[in-house]
Coordinates of C-alpha atoms in Angstrom, one line a residue:
Chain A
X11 CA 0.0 0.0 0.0
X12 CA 1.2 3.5 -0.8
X13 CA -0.2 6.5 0.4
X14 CA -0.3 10.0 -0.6
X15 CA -1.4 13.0 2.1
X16 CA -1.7 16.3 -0.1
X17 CA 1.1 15.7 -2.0
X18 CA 1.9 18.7 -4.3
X19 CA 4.9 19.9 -6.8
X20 CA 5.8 22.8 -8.4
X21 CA 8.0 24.1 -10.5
X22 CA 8.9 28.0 -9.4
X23 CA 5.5 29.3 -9.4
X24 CA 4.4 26.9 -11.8
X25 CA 2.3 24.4 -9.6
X26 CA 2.2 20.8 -11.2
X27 CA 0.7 18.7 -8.4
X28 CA -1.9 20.1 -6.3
X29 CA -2.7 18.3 -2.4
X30 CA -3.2 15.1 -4.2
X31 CA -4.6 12.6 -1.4
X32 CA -4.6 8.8 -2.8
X33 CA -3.8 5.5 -1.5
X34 CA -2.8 2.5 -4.0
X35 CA -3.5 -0.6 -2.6
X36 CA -1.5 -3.7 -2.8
X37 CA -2.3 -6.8 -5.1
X38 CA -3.8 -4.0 -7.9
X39 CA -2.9 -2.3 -11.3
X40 CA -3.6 1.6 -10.8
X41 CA -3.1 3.6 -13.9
X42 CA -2.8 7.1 -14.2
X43 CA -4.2 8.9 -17.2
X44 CA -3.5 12.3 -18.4
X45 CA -2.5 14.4 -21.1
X46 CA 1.1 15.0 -22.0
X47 CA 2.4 17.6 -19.3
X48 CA -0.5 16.6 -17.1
X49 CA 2.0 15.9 -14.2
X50 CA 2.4 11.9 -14.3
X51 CA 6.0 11.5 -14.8
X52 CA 6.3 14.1 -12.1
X53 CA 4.1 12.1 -10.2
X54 CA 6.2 9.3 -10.1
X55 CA 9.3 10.9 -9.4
X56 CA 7.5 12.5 -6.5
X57 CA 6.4 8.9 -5.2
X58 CA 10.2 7.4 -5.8
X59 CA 11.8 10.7 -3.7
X60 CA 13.4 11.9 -7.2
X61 CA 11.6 15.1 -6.6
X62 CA 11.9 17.5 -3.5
X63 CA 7.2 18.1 -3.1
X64 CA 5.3 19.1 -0.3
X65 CA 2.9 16.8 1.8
X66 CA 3.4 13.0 2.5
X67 CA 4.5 9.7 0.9
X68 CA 3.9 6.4 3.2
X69 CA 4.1 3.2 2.4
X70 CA 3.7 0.1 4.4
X71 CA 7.4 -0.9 3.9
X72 CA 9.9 1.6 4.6
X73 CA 12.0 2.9 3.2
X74 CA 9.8 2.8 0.5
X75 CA 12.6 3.8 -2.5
X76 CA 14.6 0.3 -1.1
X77 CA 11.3 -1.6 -2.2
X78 CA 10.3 0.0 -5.4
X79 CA 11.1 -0.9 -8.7
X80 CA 11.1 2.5 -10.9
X81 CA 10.6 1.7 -14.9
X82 CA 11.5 5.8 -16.0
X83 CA 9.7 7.2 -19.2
X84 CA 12.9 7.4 -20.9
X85 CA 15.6 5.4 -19.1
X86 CA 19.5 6.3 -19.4
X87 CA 21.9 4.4 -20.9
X88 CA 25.3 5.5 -20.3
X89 CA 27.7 5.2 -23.7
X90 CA 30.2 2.1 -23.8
X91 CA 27.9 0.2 -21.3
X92 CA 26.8 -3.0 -22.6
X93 CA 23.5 -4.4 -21.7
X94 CA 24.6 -7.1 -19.5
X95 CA 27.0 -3.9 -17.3
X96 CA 23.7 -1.7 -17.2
X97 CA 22.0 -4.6 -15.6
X98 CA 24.9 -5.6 -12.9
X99 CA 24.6 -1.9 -12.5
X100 CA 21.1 -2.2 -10.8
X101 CA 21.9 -5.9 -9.4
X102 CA 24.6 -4.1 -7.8
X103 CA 23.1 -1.1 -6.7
X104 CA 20.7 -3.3 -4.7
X105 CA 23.2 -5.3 -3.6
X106 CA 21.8 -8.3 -5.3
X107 CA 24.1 -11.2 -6.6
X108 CA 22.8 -12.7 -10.1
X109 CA 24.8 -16.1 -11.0
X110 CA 22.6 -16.1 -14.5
X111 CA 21.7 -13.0 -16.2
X112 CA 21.3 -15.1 -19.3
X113 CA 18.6 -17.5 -18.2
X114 CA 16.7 -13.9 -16.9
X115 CA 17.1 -12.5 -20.3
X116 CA 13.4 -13.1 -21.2
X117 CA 13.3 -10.4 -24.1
X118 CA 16.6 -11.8 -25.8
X119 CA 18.3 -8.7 -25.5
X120 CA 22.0 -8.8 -27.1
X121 CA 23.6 -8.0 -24.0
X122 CA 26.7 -7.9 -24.9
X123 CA 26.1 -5.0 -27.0
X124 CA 26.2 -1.6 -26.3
X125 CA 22.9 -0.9 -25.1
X126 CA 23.1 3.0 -26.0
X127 CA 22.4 1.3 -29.8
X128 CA 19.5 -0.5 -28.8
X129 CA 16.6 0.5 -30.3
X130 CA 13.9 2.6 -28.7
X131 CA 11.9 -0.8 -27.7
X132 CA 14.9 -2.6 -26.6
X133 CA 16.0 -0.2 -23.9
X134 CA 13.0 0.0 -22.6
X135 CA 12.8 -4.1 -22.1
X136 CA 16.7 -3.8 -20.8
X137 CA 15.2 -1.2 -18.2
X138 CA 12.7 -3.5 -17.4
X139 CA 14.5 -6.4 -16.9
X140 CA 16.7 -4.4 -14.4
X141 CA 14.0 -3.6 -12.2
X142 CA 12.6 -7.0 -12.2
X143 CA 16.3 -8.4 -11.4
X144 CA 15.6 -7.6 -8.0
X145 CA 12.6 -8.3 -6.0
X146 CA 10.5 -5.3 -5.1
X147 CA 7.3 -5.1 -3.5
X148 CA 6.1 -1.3 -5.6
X149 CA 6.6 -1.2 -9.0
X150 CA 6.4 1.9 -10.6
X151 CA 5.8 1.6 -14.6
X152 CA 6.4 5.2 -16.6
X153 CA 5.0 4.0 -20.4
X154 CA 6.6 0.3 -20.4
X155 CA 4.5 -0.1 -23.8
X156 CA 6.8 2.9 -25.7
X157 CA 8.2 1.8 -28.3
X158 CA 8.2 -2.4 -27.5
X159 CA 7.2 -4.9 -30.2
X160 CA 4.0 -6.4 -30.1
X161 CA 5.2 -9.8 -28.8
X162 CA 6.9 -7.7 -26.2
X163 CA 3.9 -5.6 -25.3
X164 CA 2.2 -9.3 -25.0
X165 CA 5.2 -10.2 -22.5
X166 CA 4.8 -7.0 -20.7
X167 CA 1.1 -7.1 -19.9
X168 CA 1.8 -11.1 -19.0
X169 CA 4.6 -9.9 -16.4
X170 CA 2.0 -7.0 -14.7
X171 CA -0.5 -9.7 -14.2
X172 CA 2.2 -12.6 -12.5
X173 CA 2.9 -9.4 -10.2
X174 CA -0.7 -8.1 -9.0
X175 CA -1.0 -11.7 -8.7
X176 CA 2.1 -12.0 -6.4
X177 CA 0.6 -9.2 -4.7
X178 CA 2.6 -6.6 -5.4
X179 CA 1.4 -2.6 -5.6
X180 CA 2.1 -1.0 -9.6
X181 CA 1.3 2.4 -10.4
X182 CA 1.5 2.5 -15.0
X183 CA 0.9 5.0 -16.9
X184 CA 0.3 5.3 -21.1
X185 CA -1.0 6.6 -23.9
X186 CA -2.4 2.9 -25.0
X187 CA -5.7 3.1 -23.2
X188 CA -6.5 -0.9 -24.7
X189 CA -3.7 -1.6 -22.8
X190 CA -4.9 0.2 -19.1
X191 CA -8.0 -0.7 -19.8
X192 CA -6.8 -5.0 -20.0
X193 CA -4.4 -4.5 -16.9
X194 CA -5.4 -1.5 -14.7
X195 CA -8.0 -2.6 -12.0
X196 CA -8.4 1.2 -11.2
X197 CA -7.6 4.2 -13.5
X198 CA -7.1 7.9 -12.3
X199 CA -7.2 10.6 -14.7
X200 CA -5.1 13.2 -13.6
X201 CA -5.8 17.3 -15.1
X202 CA -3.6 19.8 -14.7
X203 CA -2.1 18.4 -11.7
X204 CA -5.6 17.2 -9.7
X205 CA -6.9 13.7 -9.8
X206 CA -10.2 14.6 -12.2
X207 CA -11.5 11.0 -11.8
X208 CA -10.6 7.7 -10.5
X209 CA -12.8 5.2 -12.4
X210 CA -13.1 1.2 -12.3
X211 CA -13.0 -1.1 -14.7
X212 CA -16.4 -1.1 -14.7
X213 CA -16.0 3.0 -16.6
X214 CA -13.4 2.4 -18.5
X215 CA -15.2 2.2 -22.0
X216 CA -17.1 5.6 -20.4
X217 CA -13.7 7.0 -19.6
X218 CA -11.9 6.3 -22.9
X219 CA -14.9 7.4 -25.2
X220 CA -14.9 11.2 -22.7
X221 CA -11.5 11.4 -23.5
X222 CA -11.6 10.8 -27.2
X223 CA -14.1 13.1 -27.1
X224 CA -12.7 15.8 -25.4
X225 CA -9.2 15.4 -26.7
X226 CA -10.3 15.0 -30.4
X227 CA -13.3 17.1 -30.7
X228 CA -13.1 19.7 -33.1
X229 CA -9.9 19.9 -33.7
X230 CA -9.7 17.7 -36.8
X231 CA -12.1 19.9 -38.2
X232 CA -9.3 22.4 -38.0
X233 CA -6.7 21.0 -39.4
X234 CA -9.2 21.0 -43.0
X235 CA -7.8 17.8 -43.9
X236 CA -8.5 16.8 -47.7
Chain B
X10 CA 18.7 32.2 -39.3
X11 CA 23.1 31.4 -38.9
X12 CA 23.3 34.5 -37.3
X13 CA 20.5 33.4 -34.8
X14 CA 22.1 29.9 -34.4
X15 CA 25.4 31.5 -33.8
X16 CA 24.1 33.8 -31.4
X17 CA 22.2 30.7 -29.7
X18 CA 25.6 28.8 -29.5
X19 CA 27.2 32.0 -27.9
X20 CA 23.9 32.4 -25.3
X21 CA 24.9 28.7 -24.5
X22 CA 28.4 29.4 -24.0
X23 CA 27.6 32.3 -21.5
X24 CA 25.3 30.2 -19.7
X25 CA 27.9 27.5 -19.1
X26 CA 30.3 30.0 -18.0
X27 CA 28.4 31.3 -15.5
X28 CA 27.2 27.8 -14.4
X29 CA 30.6 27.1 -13.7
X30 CA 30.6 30.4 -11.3
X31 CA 32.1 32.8 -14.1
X32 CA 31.0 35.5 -15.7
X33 CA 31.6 36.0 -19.1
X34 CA 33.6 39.2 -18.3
X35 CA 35.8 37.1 -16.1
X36 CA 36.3 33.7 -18.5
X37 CA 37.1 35.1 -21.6
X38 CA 40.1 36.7 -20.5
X39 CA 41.5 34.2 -17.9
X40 CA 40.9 31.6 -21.1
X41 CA 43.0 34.2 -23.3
X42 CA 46.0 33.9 -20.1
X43 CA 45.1 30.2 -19.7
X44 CA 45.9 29.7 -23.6
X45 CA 48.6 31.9 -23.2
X46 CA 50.6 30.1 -20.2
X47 CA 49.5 26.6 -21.5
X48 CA 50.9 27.3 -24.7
X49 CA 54.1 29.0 -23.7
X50 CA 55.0 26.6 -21.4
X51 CA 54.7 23.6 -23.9
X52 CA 56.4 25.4 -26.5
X53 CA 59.4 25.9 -24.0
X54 CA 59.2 22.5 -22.1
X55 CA 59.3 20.6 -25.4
X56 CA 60.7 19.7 -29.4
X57 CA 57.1 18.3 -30.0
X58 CA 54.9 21.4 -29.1
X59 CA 54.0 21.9 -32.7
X60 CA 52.7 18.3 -33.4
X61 CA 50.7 18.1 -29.9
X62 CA 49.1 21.6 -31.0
X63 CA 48.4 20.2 -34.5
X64 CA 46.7 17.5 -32.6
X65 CA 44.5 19.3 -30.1
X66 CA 43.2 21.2 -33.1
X67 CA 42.3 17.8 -34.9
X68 CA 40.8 16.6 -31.4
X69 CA 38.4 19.8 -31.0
X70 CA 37.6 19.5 -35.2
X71 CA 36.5 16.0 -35.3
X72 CA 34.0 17.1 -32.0
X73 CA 32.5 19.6 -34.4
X74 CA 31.9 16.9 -36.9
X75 CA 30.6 14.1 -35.5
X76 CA 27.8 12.9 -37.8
X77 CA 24.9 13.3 -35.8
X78 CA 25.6 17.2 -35.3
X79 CA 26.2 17.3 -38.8
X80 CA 23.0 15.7 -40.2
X81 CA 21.3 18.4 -37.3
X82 CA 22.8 20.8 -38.9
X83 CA 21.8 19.7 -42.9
X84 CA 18.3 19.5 -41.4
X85 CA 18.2 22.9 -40.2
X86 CA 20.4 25.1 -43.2
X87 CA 20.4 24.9 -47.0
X88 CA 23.6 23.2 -48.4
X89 CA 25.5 26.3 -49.2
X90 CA 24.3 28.0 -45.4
X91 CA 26.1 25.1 -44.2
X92 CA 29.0 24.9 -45.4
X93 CA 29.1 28.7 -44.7
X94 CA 28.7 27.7 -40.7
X95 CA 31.1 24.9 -40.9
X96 CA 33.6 26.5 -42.3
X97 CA 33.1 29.8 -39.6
X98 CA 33.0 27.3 -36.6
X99 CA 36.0 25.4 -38.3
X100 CA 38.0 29.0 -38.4
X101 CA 37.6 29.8 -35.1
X102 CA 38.6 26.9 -33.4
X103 CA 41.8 26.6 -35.2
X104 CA 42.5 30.2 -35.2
X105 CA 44.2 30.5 -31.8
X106 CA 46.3 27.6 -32.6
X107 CA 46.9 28.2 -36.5
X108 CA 48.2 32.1 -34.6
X109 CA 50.1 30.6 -32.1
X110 CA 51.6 28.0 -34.5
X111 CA 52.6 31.1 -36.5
X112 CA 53.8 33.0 -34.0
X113 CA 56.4 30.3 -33.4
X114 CA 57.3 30.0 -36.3
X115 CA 56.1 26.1 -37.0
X116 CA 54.7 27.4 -40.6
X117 CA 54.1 23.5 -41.6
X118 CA 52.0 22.6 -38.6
X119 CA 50.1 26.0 -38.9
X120 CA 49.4 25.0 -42.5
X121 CA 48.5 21.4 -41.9
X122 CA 45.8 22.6 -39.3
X123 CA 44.2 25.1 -41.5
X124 CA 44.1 22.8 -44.4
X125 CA 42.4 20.2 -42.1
X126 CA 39.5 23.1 -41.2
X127 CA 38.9 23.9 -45.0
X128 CA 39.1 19.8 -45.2
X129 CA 36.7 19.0 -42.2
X130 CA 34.0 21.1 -43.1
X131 CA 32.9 18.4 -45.8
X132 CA 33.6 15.6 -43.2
X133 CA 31.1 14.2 -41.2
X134 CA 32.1 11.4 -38.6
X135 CA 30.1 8.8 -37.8
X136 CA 29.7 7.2 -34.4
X137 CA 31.6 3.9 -34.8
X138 CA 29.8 0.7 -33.9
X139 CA 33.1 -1.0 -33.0
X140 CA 32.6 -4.4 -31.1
X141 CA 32.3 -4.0 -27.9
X142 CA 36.1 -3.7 -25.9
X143 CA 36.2 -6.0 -23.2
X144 CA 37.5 -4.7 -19.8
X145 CA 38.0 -6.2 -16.3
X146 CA 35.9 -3.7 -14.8
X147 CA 32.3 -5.0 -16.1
X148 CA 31.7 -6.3 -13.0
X149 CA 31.3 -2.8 -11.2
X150 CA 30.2 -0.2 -13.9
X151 CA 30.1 2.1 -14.2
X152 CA 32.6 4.7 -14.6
X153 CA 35.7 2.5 -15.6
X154 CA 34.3 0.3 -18.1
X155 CA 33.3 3.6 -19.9
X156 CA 36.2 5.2 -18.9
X157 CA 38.7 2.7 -20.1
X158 CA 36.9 2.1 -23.0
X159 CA 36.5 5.7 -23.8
X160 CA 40.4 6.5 -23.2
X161 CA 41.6 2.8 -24.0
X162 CA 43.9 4.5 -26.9
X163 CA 45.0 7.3 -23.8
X164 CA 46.3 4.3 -21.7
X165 CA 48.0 2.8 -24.8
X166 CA 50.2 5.9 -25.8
X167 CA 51.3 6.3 -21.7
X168 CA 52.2 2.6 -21.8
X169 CA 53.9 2.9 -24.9
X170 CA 55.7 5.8 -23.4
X171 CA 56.2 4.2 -20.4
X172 CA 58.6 1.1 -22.0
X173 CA 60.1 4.0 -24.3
X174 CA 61.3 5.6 -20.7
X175 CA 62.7 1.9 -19.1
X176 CA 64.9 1.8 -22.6
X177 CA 66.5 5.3 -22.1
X178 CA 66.1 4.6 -18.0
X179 CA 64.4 7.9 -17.5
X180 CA 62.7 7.6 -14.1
X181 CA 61.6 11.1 -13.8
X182 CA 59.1 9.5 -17.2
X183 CA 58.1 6.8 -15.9
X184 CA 57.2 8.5 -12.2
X185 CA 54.7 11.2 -14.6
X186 CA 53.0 8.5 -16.0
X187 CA 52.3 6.9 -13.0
X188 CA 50.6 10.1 -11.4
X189 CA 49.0 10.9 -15.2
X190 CA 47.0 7.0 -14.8
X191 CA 45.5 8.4 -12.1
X192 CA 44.4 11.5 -13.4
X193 CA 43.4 10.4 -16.2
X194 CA 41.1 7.4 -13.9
X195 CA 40.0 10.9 -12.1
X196 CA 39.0 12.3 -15.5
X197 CA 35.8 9.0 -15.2
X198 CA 34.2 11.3 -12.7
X199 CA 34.0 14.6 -14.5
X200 CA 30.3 13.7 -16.0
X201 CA 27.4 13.8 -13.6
X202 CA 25.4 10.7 -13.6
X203 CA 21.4 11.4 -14.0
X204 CA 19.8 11.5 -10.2
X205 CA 18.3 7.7 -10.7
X206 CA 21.6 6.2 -11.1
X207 CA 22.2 7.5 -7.3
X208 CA 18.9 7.1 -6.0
X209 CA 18.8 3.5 -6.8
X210 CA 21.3 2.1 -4.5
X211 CA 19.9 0.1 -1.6
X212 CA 23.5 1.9 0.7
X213 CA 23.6 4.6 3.3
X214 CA 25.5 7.2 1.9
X215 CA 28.7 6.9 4.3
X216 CA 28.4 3.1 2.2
X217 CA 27.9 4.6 -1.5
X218 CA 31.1 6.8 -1.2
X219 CA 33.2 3.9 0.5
X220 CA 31.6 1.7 -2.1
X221 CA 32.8 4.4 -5.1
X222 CA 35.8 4.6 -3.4
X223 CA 37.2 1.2 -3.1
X224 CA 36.3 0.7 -6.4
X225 CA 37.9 3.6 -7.9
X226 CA 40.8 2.5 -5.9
X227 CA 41.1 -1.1 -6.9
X228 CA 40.6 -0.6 -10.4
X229 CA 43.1 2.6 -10.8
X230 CA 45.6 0.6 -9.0
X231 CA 45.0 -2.2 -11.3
X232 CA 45.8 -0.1 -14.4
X233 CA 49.0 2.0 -12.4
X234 CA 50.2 -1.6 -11.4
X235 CA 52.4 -2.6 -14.4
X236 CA 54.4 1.1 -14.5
X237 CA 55.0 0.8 -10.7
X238 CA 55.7 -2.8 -10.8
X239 CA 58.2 -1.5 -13.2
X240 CA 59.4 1.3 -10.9
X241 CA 60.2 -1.0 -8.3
X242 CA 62.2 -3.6 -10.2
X243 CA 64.1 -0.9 -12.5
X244 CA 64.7 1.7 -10.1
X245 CA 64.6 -0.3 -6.2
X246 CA 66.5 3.0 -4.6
X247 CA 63.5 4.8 -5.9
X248 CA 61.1 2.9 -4.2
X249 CA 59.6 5.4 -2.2
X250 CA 58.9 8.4 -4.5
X251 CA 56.6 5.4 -6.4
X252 CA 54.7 4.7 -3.6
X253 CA 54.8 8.4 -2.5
X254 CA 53.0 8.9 -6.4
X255 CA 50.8 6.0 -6.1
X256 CA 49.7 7.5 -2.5
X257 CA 49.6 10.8 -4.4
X258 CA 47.3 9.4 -7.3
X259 CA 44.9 7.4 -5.1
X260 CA 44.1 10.5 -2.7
X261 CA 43.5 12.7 -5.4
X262 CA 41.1 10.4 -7.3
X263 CA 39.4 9.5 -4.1
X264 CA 39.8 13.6 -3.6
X265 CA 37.8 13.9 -6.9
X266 CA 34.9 11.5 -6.1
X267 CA 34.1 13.4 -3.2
X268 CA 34.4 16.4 -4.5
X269 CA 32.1 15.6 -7.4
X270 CA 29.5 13.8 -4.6
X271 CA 29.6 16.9 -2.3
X272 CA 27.4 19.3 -4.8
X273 CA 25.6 16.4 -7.1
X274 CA 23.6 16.3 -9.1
X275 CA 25.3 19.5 -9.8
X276 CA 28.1 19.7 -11.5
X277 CA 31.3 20.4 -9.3
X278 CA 32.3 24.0 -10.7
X279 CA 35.0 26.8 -10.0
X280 CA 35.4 26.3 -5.8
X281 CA 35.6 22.7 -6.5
X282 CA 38.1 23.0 -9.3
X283 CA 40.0 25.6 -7.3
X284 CA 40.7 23.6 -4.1
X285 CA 41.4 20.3 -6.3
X286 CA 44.1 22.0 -8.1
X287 CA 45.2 23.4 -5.1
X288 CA 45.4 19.6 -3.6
X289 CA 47.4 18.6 -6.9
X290 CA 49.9 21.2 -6.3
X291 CA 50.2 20.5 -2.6
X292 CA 49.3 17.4 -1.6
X293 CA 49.2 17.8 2.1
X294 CA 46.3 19.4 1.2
X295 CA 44.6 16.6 -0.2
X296 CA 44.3 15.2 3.7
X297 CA 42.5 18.1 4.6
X298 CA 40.1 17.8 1.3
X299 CA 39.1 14.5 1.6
X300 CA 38.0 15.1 5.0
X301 CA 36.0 18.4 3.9
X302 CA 34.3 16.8 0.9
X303 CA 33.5 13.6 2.8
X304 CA 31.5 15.6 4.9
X305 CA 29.8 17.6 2.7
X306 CA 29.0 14.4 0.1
X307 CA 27.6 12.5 3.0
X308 CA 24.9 15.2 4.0
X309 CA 24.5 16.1 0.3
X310 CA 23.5 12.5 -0.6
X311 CA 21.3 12.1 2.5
X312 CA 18.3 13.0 1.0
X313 CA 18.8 11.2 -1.8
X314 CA 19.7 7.5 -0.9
X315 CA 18.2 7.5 2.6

């Protein structure tokens, strides 16, 4: 379980997260919806302690950052790092021994390439195998779907289900709403940095068709495509 | 628009100037003295001045056309536009060497270099997708496997140089190379790692720095070991200005860690620089440093990895 007690960001005077008061339960998918800049990503770092905010991040095992398993929007690769280095990196960093990283190598990455080369989907599966090197109870999941393959994207969604059903409590966000809407068990749509809705599965076809709506309206009609 | 984009590059110059806690009105003419000294003093120290000159100008050329930053650029201008801006950024990074070069008189180096600006504004250099280099530090990245695979060509030419000095017996050689493997191993730590690759460790920060440490320790040693191995057995009665160098080396890299933990995830910038070049000049200093910055890392990294 994480909980947030009028959490709130901002940037100079710009305010990105206002008082936002949630709780994410463990043994559940929560996604969180928004448009680009809505404050997601920000989000996130606030919930890892990337960001300096205001108010209060609990969780029920603390230090929550030594439990959580943080999947960034777009991950760094350092140059002249192979794959196999970035992911001793994190074993190491967690103090984690790995005798096999090839048997764990569930997306056949090359990793004994540099993974600065790797293509856009294949980072993003090297980042995720580094977080799930090491067992975590929180899972934070910034777009894992960017850029993947579709057998990956089948993988991926696989992986968050083995996980809510080991219990564990992951926070996703992306722009694939089929993809919330086959994982998330909860969805909160967060507007200019305010939780606007928190909907069940139950309201996620209502949910997707508002935003289509909203986000598409007339603009097409002003773009005067022929 | 290459008057805006030259005006953007100068805006960006400014700002990294004064990031690094000077003014514009302050860096331009301590560069100009900087240059100045630097090139006085290698034109006075040695027979090869010309050459390394020559080759610092190559080095800051083939940064401006790396092929990525060229292709940018071909996005951005018409064909003859930039060739134009090429050729203008090409100028006038040369020009204070091609004047110097002059000035002394090496009319053949002067000529080579300027040649090579007209030359390099049609070049573009790819990124190399050379197999990977192996190294022996993959099992800790990850500042020396980039490090030694980024400088791999460095450590060959002070190796080289190294078994040049045991054939003429030059210990005085062989003693700068020793202290220039660890400042180059010190050089790994200039570039500030994003805040996640911090944040992620499961260590309390006394732990983090002891664990940067030892590694930086053990792996520096390992690549100063063969030169003070050689120390030892070709110049025993010198024993003790190697270890003196090695003890030298290994305080200022550990100096440098600190340093660079004790503002992150800024960038460590003119104080910083200031009191490390005072510990390279004095090292008795460097006891007092290490103490300073340890102190300062730990309750700068507090908030971050507790």
């Amino acid at each position: 379980m994480i909980h947030l007690e009028n959490l709130s960001k901002s940037y100079g005077t710009k305010k990105v997260l206002t008082e936002l008061k949630l709780a994410f339960a463990a043994g559940k998918v929560h996604g969180i919806v928004g448009a680009n800049g809505a404050g997601k990503t920000t989000l996130f770092r606030c919930i890892a302690g990337l960001e300096k905010h205001l108010g209060k991040v609990s969780a029920d095992r603390e230090p929550l950052k030594n439990h959580l398993g943080f999947l960034p929007t777009d991950p760094y690769f350092f140059p002249k790092i192979t794959g196999r280095e970035y992911l001793l990196l994190h074993a190491n960093a967690r103090r984690q021994k790995i005798t096999n990283l090839d048997q764990q190598n569930i997306f056949d990455l090359p990793l004994d390439e540099y993974a600065k080369y790797y293509s856009t989907g294949m980072q993003k599966k090297l980042a995720l195998s580094a977080i799930l090197l090491v067992p975590n109870q929180y899972y934070i999941l910034d777009e894992p779907f960017n850029g993947v393959d579709i057998q990956s994207n089948l993988l991926i969604t696989a992986i968050i289900k083995q996980l809510r059903k080991a219990g564990k409590t992951i926070l996703i966000s992306s722009h694939i709403f089929a993809t919330l809407k086959e994982v998330c068990d909860t969805i909160y749509q967060l507007q200019d940095g305010k939780i606007a809705q928190t909907v069940d599965a139950t309201q996620f076809d209502r949910l997707e068709s508002e935003m289509t709506q909203v986000t598409i309206g007339k603009r097409l009609q002003q773009l005067n495509l022929k | 628009m290459m008057k805006e984009y030259l005006r953007l590059q100068i805006h960006m110059l400014h700002r990294q100037m004064r990031a690094f806690g000077l003014g514009p009105i302050y860096a331009y003419p301590l560069a100009v003295i900087l240059f100045l000294v630097f090139s006085y003093l290698l034109f006075a120290k040695s027979v090869y001045a010309p050459y390394v000159y020559a080759g610092i100008g190559l080095l800051a050329l083939s940064a401006l056309a790396r092929k990525e930053r060229c292709d940018f650029l071909r996005i951005c201008f018409r064909k003859k536009a930039y060739l134009r801006l090429r050729s203008i950024e090409n100028l006038l990074v040369t020009s204070p060497f091609v004047i110097y070069l002059l000035i002394e008189g090496a009319f053949l180096p002067a000529a080579f270099l300027f040649g090579l600006s007209a030359g390099f504004t049609l070049l573009a250099i790819p990124v190399v997708f050379s197999r990977v280099l192996p190294t022996p530090f993959g099992k800790q990245p990850f500042e020396f496997p980039i490090g030694f695979r980024r400088y791999f060509g460095a450590f060959l030419v002070l190796y080289f140089v190294s078994v040049m000095g045991l054939r003429v017996d030059n210990f005085p050689l062989l003693a700068f190379i020793l202290g220039s493997i660890f400042a180059l191993c010190s050089s790994f730590y200039n570039w500030v790692e994003p805040k996640y690759f911090v944040w992620l460790y499961h260590f309390r920060e006394k732990d983090f720095l002891i664990s940067k440490l030892r590694t930086a320790g053990w792996y520096s040693s390992l690549l100063a070991l063969p030169i003070l191995v050689a120390c030892l057995i070709f110049f025993p009665d010198k024993w003790w200005v190697s270890f003196l160098i090695t003890l030298w080396g290994l305080s200022f890299l550990s100096a440098v860690i600190l340093a660079k933990y004790s503002v992150y995830p800024k960038q460590a910038s003119l104080p910083e620089a200031l009191w490390l070049t005072a510990g390279l000049l004095f090292p008795p200093i460097l006891i007092w440093l290490l103490v300073y910055f340890y102190r300062k890392a730990t309750s700068n990294l507090k908030p971050l990895l507790a």
